[in-house]
Amino acid sequence: MSKDYYNVLGVSKDAKKEDIKKAFRKLAHEYHPDKGKGDEQKFKEINEAYQVLSNDQKRRQYDQFGSAGVGGGQGASGFNWQDFAGSGNQYQNINYDDLGDIFGGFGDIFGFGGQSRGRRRGPSRGQDIEIEVTIDFMESYTGVSKNIQLKKRVVCKHCSGQGAEPGTKVEKCPQCGGSGQVRKVQNSFFGQIATSAPCPSCGGEGQKISQVCKVCRGEGIEDELATVKVAVPVGIADGQTLRLMDHGEAGRKGGASGDLYVRIRVRSAKDFRREGDNLHLDVSINPSQALLGDKIDIPTVVGSIKLKIPAGTTAGNKIRVKDKGMPRLNDRGHGDLYVHIKINIPDNLTREQKRVVEELKKSGL
């Protein structure tokens, strides 16, 4: 009888490769023989189905001829250990590290990675920190320095980050030789698998301390309210992030410090809108100025300037003023200022104004 591989994985016949992989990983994790509700036979069926449906050629043969078209399950049963372990007894002396390389991201579902592998608990890099700092628009134009207070982990001052009480003797662990790991062999349905685990004598530290630091309790770090000076460069825009290397949390037991990432928030300007390095400004003029032209005062970030309004300017016209925009971040020069013209039509006219407009109307203007 032909096997229904789609049903085994719980996917439809038009399932994409990504969906097949997700279904396989979930079921393989659930039915792995080393798990509490593990089922070796079910696990083999799941693997057999995946080996066929994840291979385009085998899947086409299966869709056309059923499981007989791919060897009736005999040739599709999945792992051919001879490809990896050489000839001979294909289930003996499988090396744990080799399996981790073969399966890559699948190591955890087979029990070859993750927590089962164990990690040395010696020096480790500190965590990165992310914060937000809000500045005024003018500060983004000129640049500014901010002193920021934040609570973070710093090197323990009492033990200088070593984790041992000052004067205490620190020795290499005799059981693991300072590696923090011990090697052991486990039996599984694949055969014997060599694995590494944290040394039970030193807990993965690789060293023996007779007395841990009374302040940090052996971690080499402690919490502190620290002050960090953040130099915000000219021209920075809202949402941009600064990276301060080694200003994050201190690393455990002498490990390198993490980094501090500062996301900058810029308050909106009263008159200007920013787009990239350019600024935009709305300016209203009278109808007579639009018709005849004029010179008017307009604001810039650093003071007012005279702007020439050409005769015949219409509403919506945009006038470019070079180099009056924002400073270019980490570069020379400035962006431009774009002045958007609006024409101010008064709601009420005086008697004299009405007379003049009537005259203009009669003249065809």
Coordinates of C-alpha atoms in Angstrom, one line a residue:
M1 CA 0.0 0.0 0.0
S2 CA 1.3 3.4 -0.9
K3 CA 2.2 5.6 2.0
D4 CA 0.5 9.1 2.3
Y5 CA 3.6 11.2 3.1
Y6 CA 1.5 14.4 3.0
N7 CA -0.8 13.0 5.7
V8 CA 2.2 11.9 7.8
L9 CA 3.5 15.5 7.9
G10 CA 0.0 17.0 8.1
V11 CA 0.4 19.2 5.1
S12 CA -1.6 19.7 1.9
K13 CA -0.5 18.3 -1.5
D14 CA 0.3 21.9 -2.7
A15 CA 2.3 22.8 0.4
K16 CA 5.4 24.9 -0.2
K17 CA 8.9 23.7 0.9
E18 CA 8.9 26.1 3.8
D19 CA 5.6 24.7 5.1
I20 CA 7.0 21.1 4.7
K21 CA 10.1 22.0 6.6
K22 CA 8.2 23.7 9.4
A23 CA 5.9 20.7 9.8
F24 CA 8.8 18.3 9.8
R25 CA 10.7 20.2 12.5
K26 CA 7.7 20.4 14.7
L27 CA 6.8 16.7 14.4
A28 CA 10.5 15.5 14.7
H29 CA 10.9 17.5 17.9
E30 CA 7.7 16.0 19.3
Y31 CA 8.4 12.4 18.4
H32 CA 12.1 12.2 18.8
P33 CA 12.9 9.0 20.8
D34 CA 14.8 10.9 23.5
K35 CA 11.6 13.0 24.3
G36 CA 9.1 12.1 26.9
K37 CA 6.4 11.1 24.4
G38 CA 9.0 10.0 21.8
D39 CA 8.2 7.3 19.3
E40 CA 11.0 5.8 17.3
Q41 CA 8.8 4.3 14.6
K42 CA 6.8 7.5 14.2
F43 CA 10.0 9.5 14.0
K44 CA 11.3 7.3 11.2
E45 CA 8.0 7.7 9.3
I46 CA 8.2 11.5 9.7
N47 CA 11.8 11.5 8.5
E48 CA 11.0 9.3 5.5
A49 CA 8.1 11.6 4.4
Y50 CA 10.3 14.6 4.7
Q51 CA 13.2 13.1 2.7
V52 CA 10.8 12.6 -0.2
L53 CA 8.7 15.7 -0.1
S54 CA 11.7 18.1 0.5
N55 CA 13.4 16.7 -2.7
D56 CA 11.9 18.1 -5.9
Q57 CA 12.7 15.1 -8.0
K58 CA 11.5 12.5 -5.4
R59 CA 8.3 14.5 -4.8
R60 CA 7.4 14.5 -8.5
Q61 CA 8.0 10.8 -8.6
Y62 CA 5.9 10.3 -5.5
D63 CA 3.0 12.4 -6.8
Q64 CA 3.0 10.4 -10.0
F65 CA 3.6 6.8 -8.8
G66 CA 3.2 6.9 -5.0
S67 CA 5.7 5.7 -2.5
A68 CA 6.6 2.8 -4.8
G69 CA 8.0 5.4 -7.2
V70 CA 10.6 6.4 -4.7
G71 CA 11.5 2.9 -3.5
G72 CA 8.5 2.0 -1.4
G73 CA 10.1 3.6 1.6
Q74 CA 13.2 1.4 1.5
G75 CA 15.3 3.9 -0.3
A76 CA 13.6 6.9 1.1
S77 CA 14.0 6.1 4.8
G78 CA 16.2 9.2 5.2
F79 CA 19.7 9.3 6.6
N80 CA 22.3 7.3 4.7
W81 CA 25.0 7.3 7.4
Q82 CA 27.5 5.8 4.9
D83 CA 27.5 9.2 3.2
F84 CA 28.8 10.7 6.5
A85 CA 30.5 8.0 8.5
G86 CA 32.2 5.9 5.8
S87 CA 31.7 2.2 5.1
G88 CA 31.1 -0.5 7.7
N89 CA 28.6 -0.4 10.5
Q90 CA 26.8 2.8 9.7
Y91 CA 25.4 3.4 13.2
Q92 CA 28.6 3.1 15.3
N93 CA 30.8 5.8 16.7
I94 CA 28.9 8.8 15.3
N95 CA 30.6 12.0 16.4
Y96 CA 28.4 14.5 18.0
D97 CA 30.2 17.5 16.5
D98 CA 29.9 16.0 13.0
L99 CA 26.1 15.7 13.4
G100 CA 25.9 19.3 14.5
D101 CA 27.6 20.3 11.2
I102 CA 25.4 18.0 9.1
F103 CA 22.1 19.1 10.5
G104 CA 23.0 22.8 11.1
G105 CA 19.9 24.5 12.5
F106 CA 18.2 21.1 13.0
G107 CA 20.6 20.1 15.7
D108 CA 18.2 21.0 18.5
I109 CA 15.4 18.7 17.4
F110 CA 17.7 15.7 17.3
G111 CA 19.2 16.5 20.6
F112 CA 22.6 17.4 19.2
G113 CA 22.6 21.1 20.1
G114 CA 21.1 23.7 22.4
Q115 CA 21.2 23.1 26.1
S116 CA 22.3 19.4 25.8
R117 CA 25.6 20.5 24.4
G118 CA 26.5 22.6 27.4
R119 CA 28.3 25.9 27.4
R120 CA 31.3 27.1 29.2
R121 CA 30.5 29.6 31.9
G122 CA 33.7 31.5 31.8
P123 CA 34.2 35.0 30.4
S124 CA 31.4 36.2 28.1
R125 CA 30.6 39.4 26.3
G126 CA 28.3 41.9 28.0
Q127 CA 24.9 42.7 26.7
D128 CA 24.2 45.6 24.3
I129 CA 22.0 48.4 25.6
E130 CA 19.5 50.4 23.5
I131 CA 18.1 53.7 24.7
E132 CA 16.4 56.7 23.2
V133 CA 17.4 60.4 23.6
T134 CA 15.2 63.3 22.6
I135 CA 16.8 66.6 21.4
D136 CA 15.4 69.9 20.1
F137 CA 15.5 70.7 16.4
M138 CA 18.1 73.3 16.9
E139 CA 20.3 70.8 18.7
S140 CA 20.2 68.5 15.6
Y141 CA 21.4 71.5 13.5
T142 CA 24.3 72.5 15.8
G143 CA 25.1 69.2 17.5
V144 CA 25.0 68.7 21.2
S145 CA 26.5 66.6 24.1
K146 CA 24.2 64.9 26.5
N147 CA 25.0 63.3 29.8
I148 CA 22.7 60.3 30.1
Q149 CA 22.2 58.3 33.3
L150 CA 21.3 54.6 33.0
K151 CA 21.4 51.6 35.2
K152 CA 23.7 48.9 33.8
R153 CA 26.2 46.2 34.8
V154 CA 29.7 47.3 35.3
V155 CA 32.9 45.6 36.3
C156 CA 32.8 44.7 40.0
K157 CA 35.1 47.1 41.8
H158 CA 35.7 44.8 44.7
C159 CA 37.2 41.9 42.7
S160 CA 38.2 43.9 39.5
G161 CA 35.9 41.6 37.6
Q162 CA 37.7 38.3 38.5
G163 CA 34.8 36.9 40.5
A164 CA 37.1 35.8 43.4
E165 CA 37.4 37.5 46.8
P166 CA 40.7 39.5 46.7
G167 CA 43.6 37.4 47.9
T168 CA 41.8 34.1 47.1
K169 CA 43.7 31.5 45.2
V170 CA 42.3 30.5 41.8
E171 CA 43.3 27.2 40.3
K172 CA 42.7 25.3 37.1
C173 CA 40.0 22.6 37.5
P174 CA 41.8 19.3 37.7
Q175 CA 38.9 17.3 36.3
C176 CA 38.5 19.2 33.0
G177 CA 42.0 20.7 32.7
G178 CA 40.5 24.2 32.5
S179 CA 38.3 23.6 29.5
G180 CA 35.1 23.6 31.5
Q181 CA 33.8 20.6 29.4
V182 CA 34.0 16.8 29.9
R183 CA 33.4 14.3 27.2
K184 CA 30.9 11.4 27.5
V185 CA 29.4 8.8 25.3
Q186 CA 25.6 8.2 25.1
N187 CA 23.6 5.4 23.5
S188 CA 20.8 6.3 21.1
F189 CA 18.9 4.6 18.4
F190 CA 21.6 5.9 16.0
G191 CA 24.3 4.1 18.1
Q192 CA 26.9 5.7 20.3
I193 CA 27.1 9.4 20.2
A194 CA 30.0 11.3 21.8
T195 CA 28.9 14.6 23.5
S196 CA 30.4 17.3 25.6
A197 CA 28.8 18.5 28.8
P198 CA 29.7 21.1 31.5
C199 CA 32.3 19.8 33.9
P200 CA 30.4 18.7 37.1
S201 CA 33.4 19.6 39.3
C202 CA 33.7 23.3 38.3
G203 CA 30.2 23.8 36.8
G204 CA 31.7 24.7 33.4
E205 CA 34.0 27.4 34.8
G206 CA 37.3 25.7 34.1
Q207 CA 38.7 26.9 37.4
K208 CA 38.2 26.4 41.1
I209 CA 37.8 29.4 43.4
S210 CA 38.1 28.8 47.1
Q211 CA 36.0 31.9 47.9
V212 CA 33.9 33.8 45.5
C213 CA 33.6 37.6 45.6
K214 CA 31.1 38.7 48.3
V215 CA 29.9 41.6 46.3
C216 CA 29.2 40.1 42.9
R217 CA 29.0 36.5 44.0
G218 CA 31.5 35.3 41.4
E219 CA 30.0 37.0 38.4
G220 CA 32.6 39.7 38.1
I221 CA 29.9 42.4 37.5
E222 CA 27.6 44.5 39.5
D223 CA 24.7 46.9 38.9
E224 CA 25.4 50.6 39.0
L225 CA 23.8 53.9 37.9
A226 CA 26.3 55.1 35.3
T227 CA 26.6 58.4 33.5
V228 CA 27.5 58.2 29.8
K229 CA 28.3 61.2 27.7
V230 CA 26.7 61.1 24.2
A231 CA 28.1 63.4 21.5
V232 CA 25.3 64.0 19.0
P233 CA 26.8 65.1 15.7
V234 CA 25.5 68.0 13.6
G235 CA 22.9 67.1 11.0
I236 CA 21.5 64.0 12.7
A237 CA 17.9 63.1 11.8
D238 CA 15.0 61.8 13.8
G239 CA 15.2 58.0 14.2
Q240 CA 19.0 57.7 13.4
T241 CA 21.1 55.6 15.8
L242 CA 24.5 56.2 17.3
R243 CA 26.7 53.3 18.4
L244 CA 29.0 53.8 21.3
M245 CA 31.4 50.8 21.4
D246 CA 32.1 49.2 24.7
H247 CA 29.6 51.4 26.6
G248 CA 27.1 48.6 27.1
E249 CA 27.1 46.2 30.0
A250 CA 30.3 44.8 31.2
G251 CA 31.2 41.3 30.3
R252 CA 31.1 38.5 32.8
K253 CA 34.4 37.5 34.4
G254 CA 36.5 39.9 32.4
G255 CA 34.7 39.4 29.1
A256 CA 34.4 42.3 26.6
S257 CA 31.8 45.0 27.2
G258 CA 28.7 45.2 25.0
D259 CA 27.8 48.3 22.9
L260 CA 25.4 51.2 23.6
Y261 CA 23.0 52.1 20.9
V262 CA 21.4 55.5 21.2
R263 CA 18.3 56.2 19.0
I264 CA 17.9 59.9 18.5
R265 CA 14.5 61.5 18.5
V266 CA 14.3 65.1 17.2
R267 CA 11.4 67.4 18.2
S268 CA 9.7 69.0 15.2
A269 CA 10.6 72.6 14.3
K270 CA 8.0 75.4 14.5
D271 CA 8.5 76.6 10.9
F272 CA 10.5 74.0 9.0
R273 CA 9.8 70.5 7.6
R274 CA 12.8 68.3 7.1
E275 CA 13.2 65.9 4.1
G276 CA 16.7 64.4 4.1
D277 CA 19.2 67.2 4.3
N278 CA 16.7 69.7 2.8
L279 CA 14.3 72.0 4.7
H280 CA 10.9 73.2 3.5
L281 CA 9.2 76.5 4.5
D282 CA 5.7 77.8 3.7
V283 CA 5.5 81.6 3.0
S284 CA 2.4 83.7 2.3
I285 CA 2.5 86.7 0.1
N286 CA -0.2 89.3 -1.1
P287 CA -1.7 89.2 -4.5
S288 CA 0.1 92.4 -5.5
Q289 CA 3.5 90.8 -4.5
A290 CA 2.6 87.8 -6.6
L291 CA 1.7 90.0 -9.6
L292 CA 4.5 92.6 -9.4
G293 CA 7.2 90.7 -7.6
D294 CA 8.9 91.8 -4.4
K295 CA 11.7 91.2 -1.9
I296 CA 10.6 89.8 1.4
D297 CA 12.3 88.7 4.6
I298 CA 12.1 84.9 5.3
P299 CA 13.4 82.9 8.3
T300 CA 16.2 80.4 8.1
V301 CA 17.6 78.2 10.9
V302 CA 20.3 80.7 11.6
G303 CA 18.5 84.0 10.9
S304 CA 16.5 85.9 8.3
I305 CA 17.4 86.6 4.7
K306 CA 16.0 88.5 1.8
L307 CA 14.1 86.4 -0.8
K308 CA 13.2 87.7 -4.3
I309 CA 9.7 86.9 -5.4
P310 CA 9.6 87.0 -9.2
A311 CA 6.7 88.8 -10.9
G312 CA 3.9 86.5 -11.9
T313 CA 4.5 84.1 -9.1
T314 CA 1.5 81.7 -8.6
A315 CA 0.3 79.8 -5.6
G316 CA 2.3 76.6 -5.1
N317 CA 5.5 77.9 -6.7
K318 CA 8.6 76.6 -5.0
I319 CA 11.7 78.7 -4.7
R320 CA 15.1 77.1 -3.9
V321 CA 17.6 78.7 -1.6
K322 CA 20.9 76.9 -1.8
D323 CA 22.9 75.8 1.2
K324 CA 20.3 76.9 3.8
G325 CA 19.1 73.5 4.7
M326 CA 20.5 71.0 7.3
P327 CA 24.3 70.3 7.7
R328 CA 25.1 67.0 6.0
L329 CA 25.8 64.3 8.6
N330 CA 29.5 63.3 8.6
D331 CA 30.1 65.4 5.5
R332 CA 30.7 68.9 4.4
G333 CA 28.1 71.4 3.2
H334 CA 24.4 71.8 3.8
G335 CA 21.2 70.9 2.1
D336 CA 18.9 73.4 0.5
L337 CA 15.9 75.4 1.7
Y338 CA 12.7 75.2 -0.4
V339 CA 10.2 78.0 0.0
H340 CA 6.6 77.1 -0.9
I341 CA 4.6 80.1 -1.9
K342 CA 1.0 80.7 -0.8
I343 CA -1.0 83.7 -1.8
N344 CA -3.0 85.4 0.9
I345 CA -6.5 86.4 -0.3
P346 CA -8.1 88.7 2.2
D347 CA -11.6 87.9 3.4
N348 CA -12.8 91.5 3.5
L349 CA -11.7 94.4 1.3
T350 CA -11.9 98.1 2.1
R351 CA -13.9 100.4 -0.2
E352 CA -10.8 101.7 -1.8
Q353 CA -9.4 98.2 -2.4
K354 CA -12.7 97.1 -4.0
R355 CA -12.6 100.1 -6.3
V356 CA -9.0 99.3 -7.4
V357 CA -9.9 95.7 -8.0
E358 CA -13.0 96.7 -10.0
E359 CA -10.7 98.9 -12.2
L360 CA -8.3 96.0 -12.7
K361 CA -11.3 93.8 -13.6
K362 CA -12.5 96.2 -16.2
S363 CA -9.0 96.3 -17.7
G364 CA -9.1 92.6 -18.1
L365 CA -6.6 91.7 -15.3

